[in-house]
mmCIF file of C-alpha atoms in Angstrom:
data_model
loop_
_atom_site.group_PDB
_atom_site.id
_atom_site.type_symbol
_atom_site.label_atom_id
_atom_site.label_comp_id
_atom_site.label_asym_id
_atom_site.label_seq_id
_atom_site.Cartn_x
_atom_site.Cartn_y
_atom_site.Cartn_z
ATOM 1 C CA UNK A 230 84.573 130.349 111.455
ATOM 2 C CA UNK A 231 85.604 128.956 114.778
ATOM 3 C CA UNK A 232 86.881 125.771 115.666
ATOM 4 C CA UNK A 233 83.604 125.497 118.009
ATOM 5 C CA UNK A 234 81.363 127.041 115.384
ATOM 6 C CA UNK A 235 82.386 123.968 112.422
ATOM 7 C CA UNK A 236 82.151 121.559 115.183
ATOM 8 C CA UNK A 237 78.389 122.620 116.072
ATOM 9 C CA UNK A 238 77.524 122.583 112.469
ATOM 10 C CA UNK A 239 79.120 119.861 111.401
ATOM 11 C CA UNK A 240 76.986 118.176 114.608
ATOM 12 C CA UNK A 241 73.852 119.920 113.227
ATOM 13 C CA UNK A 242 74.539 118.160 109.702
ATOM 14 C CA UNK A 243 75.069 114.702 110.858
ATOM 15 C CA UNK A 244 73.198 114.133 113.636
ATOM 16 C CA UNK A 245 69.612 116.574 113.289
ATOM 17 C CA UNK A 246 68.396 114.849 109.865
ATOM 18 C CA UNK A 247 69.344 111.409 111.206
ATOM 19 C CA UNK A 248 66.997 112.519 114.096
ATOM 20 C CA UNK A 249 64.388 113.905 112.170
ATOM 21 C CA UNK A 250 64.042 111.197 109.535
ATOM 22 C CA UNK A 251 63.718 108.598 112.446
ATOM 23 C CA UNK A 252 61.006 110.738 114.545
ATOM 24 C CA UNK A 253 59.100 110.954 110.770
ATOM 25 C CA UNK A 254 59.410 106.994 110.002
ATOM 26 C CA UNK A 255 58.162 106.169 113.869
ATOM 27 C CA UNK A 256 54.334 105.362 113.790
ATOM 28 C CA UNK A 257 53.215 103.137 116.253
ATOM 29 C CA UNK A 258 56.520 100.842 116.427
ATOM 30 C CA UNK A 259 59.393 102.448 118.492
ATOM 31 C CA UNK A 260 61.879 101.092 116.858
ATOM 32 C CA UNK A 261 62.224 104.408 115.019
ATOM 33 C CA UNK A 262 63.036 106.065 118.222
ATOM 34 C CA UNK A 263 65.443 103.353 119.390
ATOM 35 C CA UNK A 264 67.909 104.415 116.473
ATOM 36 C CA UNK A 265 67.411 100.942 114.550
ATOM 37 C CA UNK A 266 65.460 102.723 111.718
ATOM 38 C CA UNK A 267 67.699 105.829 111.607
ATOM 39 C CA UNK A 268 70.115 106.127 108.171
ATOM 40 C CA UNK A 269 73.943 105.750 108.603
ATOM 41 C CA UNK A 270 75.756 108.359 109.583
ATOM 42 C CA UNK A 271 78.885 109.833 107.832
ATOM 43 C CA UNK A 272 81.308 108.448 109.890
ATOM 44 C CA UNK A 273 79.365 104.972 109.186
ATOM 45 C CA UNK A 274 80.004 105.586 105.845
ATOM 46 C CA UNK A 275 83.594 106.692 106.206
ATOM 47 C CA UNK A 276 83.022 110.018 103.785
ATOM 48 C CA UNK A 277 84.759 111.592 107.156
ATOM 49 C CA UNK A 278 86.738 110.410 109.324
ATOM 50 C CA UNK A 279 87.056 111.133 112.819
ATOM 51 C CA UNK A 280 91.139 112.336 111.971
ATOM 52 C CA UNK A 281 90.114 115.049 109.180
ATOM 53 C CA UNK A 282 87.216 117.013 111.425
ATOM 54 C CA UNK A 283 89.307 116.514 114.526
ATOM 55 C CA UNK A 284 86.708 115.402 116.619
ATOM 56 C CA UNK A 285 86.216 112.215 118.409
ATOM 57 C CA UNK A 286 84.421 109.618 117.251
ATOM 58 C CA UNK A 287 80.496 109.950 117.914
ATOM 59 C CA UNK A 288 80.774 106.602 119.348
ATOM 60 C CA UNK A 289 83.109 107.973 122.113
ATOM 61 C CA UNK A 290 81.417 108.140 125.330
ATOM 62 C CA UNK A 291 84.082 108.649 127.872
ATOM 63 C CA UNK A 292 83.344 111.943 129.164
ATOM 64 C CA UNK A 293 79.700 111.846 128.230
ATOM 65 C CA UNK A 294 78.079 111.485 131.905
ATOM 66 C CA UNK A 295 78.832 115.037 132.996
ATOM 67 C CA UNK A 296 76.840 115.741 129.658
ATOM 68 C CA UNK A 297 74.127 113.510 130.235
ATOM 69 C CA UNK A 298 74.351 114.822 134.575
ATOM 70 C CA UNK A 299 73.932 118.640 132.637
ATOM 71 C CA UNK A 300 70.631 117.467 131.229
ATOM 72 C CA UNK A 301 69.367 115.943 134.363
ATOM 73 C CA UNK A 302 69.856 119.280 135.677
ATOM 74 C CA UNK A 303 67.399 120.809 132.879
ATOM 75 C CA UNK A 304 65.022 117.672 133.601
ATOM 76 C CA UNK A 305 65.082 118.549 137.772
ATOM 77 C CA UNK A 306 64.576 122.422 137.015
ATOM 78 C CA UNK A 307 61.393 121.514 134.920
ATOM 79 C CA UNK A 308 60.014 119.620 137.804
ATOM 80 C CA UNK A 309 60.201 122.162 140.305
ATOM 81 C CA UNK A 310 59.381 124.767 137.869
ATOM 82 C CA UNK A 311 62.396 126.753 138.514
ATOM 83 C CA UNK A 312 62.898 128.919 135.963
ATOM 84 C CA UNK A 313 65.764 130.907 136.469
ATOM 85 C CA UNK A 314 67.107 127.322 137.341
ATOM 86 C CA UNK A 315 65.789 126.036 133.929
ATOM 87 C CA UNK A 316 67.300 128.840 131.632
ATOM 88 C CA UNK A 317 71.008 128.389 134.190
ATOM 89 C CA UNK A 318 70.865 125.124 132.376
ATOM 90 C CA UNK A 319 71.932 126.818 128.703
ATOM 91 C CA UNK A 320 74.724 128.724 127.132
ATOM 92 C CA UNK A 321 73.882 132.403 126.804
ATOM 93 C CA UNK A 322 73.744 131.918 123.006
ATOM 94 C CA UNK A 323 71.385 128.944 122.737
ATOM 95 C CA UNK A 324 68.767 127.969 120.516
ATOM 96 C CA UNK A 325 65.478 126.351 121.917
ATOM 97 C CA UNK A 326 63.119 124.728 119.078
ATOM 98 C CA UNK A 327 60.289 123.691 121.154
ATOM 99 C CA UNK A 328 57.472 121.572 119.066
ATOM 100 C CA UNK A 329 54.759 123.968 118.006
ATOM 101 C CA UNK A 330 56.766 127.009 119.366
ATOM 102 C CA UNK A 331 58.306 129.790 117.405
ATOM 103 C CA UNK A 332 62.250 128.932 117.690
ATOM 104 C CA UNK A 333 63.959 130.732 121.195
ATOM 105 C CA UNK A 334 67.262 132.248 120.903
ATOM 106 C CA UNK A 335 69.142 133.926 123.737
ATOM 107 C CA UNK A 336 68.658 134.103 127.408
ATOM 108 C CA UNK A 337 65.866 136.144 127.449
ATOM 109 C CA UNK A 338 63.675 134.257 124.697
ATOM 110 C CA UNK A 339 64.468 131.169 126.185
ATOM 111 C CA UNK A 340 63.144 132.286 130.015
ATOM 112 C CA UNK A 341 59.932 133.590 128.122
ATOM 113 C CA UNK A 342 59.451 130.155 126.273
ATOM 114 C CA UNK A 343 60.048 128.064 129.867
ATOM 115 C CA UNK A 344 57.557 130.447 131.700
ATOM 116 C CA UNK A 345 54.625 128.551 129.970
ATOM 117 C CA UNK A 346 56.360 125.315 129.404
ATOM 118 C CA UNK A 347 57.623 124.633 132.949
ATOM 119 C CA UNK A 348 54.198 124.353 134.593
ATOM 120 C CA UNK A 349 53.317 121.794 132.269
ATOM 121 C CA UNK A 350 56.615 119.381 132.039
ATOM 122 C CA UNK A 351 56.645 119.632 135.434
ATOM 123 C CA UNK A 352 54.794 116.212 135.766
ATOM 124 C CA UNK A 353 56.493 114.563 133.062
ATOM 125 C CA UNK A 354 59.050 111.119 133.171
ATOM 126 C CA UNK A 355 62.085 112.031 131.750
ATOM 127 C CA UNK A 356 64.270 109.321 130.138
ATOM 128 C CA UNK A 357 68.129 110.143 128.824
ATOM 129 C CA UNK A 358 68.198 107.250 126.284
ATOM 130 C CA UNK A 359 71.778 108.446 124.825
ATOM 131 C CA UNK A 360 74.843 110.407 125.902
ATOM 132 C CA UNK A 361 77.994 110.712 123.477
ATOM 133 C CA UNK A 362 80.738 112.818 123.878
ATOM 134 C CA UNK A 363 81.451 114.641 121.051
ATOM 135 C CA UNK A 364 85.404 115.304 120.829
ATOM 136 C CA UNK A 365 86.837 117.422 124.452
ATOM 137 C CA UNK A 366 83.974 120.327 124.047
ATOM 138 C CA UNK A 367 80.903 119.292 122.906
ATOM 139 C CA UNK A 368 78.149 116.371 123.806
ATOM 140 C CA UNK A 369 75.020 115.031 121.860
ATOM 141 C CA UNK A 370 72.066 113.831 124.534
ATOM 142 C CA UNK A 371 68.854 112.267 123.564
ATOM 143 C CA UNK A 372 66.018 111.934 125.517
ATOM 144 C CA UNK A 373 61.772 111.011 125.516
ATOM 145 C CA UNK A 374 59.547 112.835 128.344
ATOM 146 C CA UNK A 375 55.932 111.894 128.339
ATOM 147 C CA UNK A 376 53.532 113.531 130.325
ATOM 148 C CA UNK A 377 49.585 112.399 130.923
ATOM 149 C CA UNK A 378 48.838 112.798 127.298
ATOM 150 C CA UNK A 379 52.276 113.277 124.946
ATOM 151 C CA UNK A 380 55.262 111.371 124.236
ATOM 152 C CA UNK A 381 58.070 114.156 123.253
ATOM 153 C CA UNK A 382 61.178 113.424 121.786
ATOM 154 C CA UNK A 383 63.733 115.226 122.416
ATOM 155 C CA UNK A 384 67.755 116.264 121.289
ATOM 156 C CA UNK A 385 70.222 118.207 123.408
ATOM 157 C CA UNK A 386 73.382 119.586 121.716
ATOM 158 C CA UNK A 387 75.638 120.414 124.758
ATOM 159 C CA UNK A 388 79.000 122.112 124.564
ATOM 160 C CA UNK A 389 81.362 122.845 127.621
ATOM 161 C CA UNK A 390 82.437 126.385 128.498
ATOM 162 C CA UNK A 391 84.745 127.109 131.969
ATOM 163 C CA UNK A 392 84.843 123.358 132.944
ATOM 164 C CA UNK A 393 81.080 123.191 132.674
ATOM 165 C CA UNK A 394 78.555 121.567 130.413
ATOM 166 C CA UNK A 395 75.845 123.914 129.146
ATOM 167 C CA UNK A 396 72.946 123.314 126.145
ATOM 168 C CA UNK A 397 73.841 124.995 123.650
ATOM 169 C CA UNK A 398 70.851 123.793 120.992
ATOM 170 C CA UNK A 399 67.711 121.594 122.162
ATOM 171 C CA UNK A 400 65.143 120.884 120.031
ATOM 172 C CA UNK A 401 62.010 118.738 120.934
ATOM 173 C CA UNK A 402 58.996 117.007 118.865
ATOM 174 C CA UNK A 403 56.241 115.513 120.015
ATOM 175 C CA UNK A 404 56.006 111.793 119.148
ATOM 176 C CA UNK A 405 53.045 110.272 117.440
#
């Protein structure tokens, strides 16, 4: 397994449940959403330390704006319902879960999923509540979009390839 491969996963473990079990515990409150409801993570714990994966710290924010600029990019291209601008967004090898969606993998998957999704986030706020760099390579991004009747949450796994940030996983759900 690659060094870029065990970083992505060990990102998928640590981050995606934490995620997922706040979306789940937010009803009305928002606090949920805001992180303050969300279980420690394992380098809160200390079970791993930032030394044995060597990775950063997920704290670590230092590069994390050319991350956060890469999903502002994906946020623009949904507005003017670009698509070919929208899919230039990801890696060639990434993984869209879109709420209510069957999961898009790949280029081509992906530019068939944004076809009918464009038109409709193309009136939505964006908000990019959270950017952390994620060691040299990779970048975690939350966001919320809402458009005139759904709140969305939303997760962007980013990873950098030629000096450039790219999505490589983003996964959405729609808020209740």
């Amino acid at each position: 397994m690659s060094k870029i491969s065990q970083c992505r996963a060990l990102l998928l473990v640590a981050i995606v449940p934490a995620v997922l079990v706040a979306g789940c515990g937010a009803s009305s409150s928002t606090q949920a959403m805001k992180g303050e409801a969300s279980p420690a993570t394992p380098t809160d714990t200390g079970s791993i330390s930032p030394e044995e994966t060597g990775m950063e710290s997920p704290t670590s924010t230092a590069g994390a704006g050319k991350a956060q600029a890469a999903v502002q990019n994906f946020f623009n291209a949904m507005k003017s319902g670009n698509v070919d601008q929208i899919v230039g967004t990801f890696s060639n090898d990434a993984v869209v879960a879109w709420a209510g969606q069957p999961t898009a993998e790949g280029t081509a998957a992906i530019r068939k999923l944004f076809q009918d999704k464009a038109k409709s986030m193309a009136q939505a706020t964006n908000t990019i509540d959270e950017s952390k760099e994620l060691g040299t390579e990779d970048a975690v991004v939350r966001a919320t979009s809402k458009t005139a009747d759904k709140n969305f949450r939303e997760l962007f796994l980013l990873s950098q390839a030629g000096g450039e940030w790219k999505i490589s996983q983003f996964m959405n759900n729609q808020s209740s």
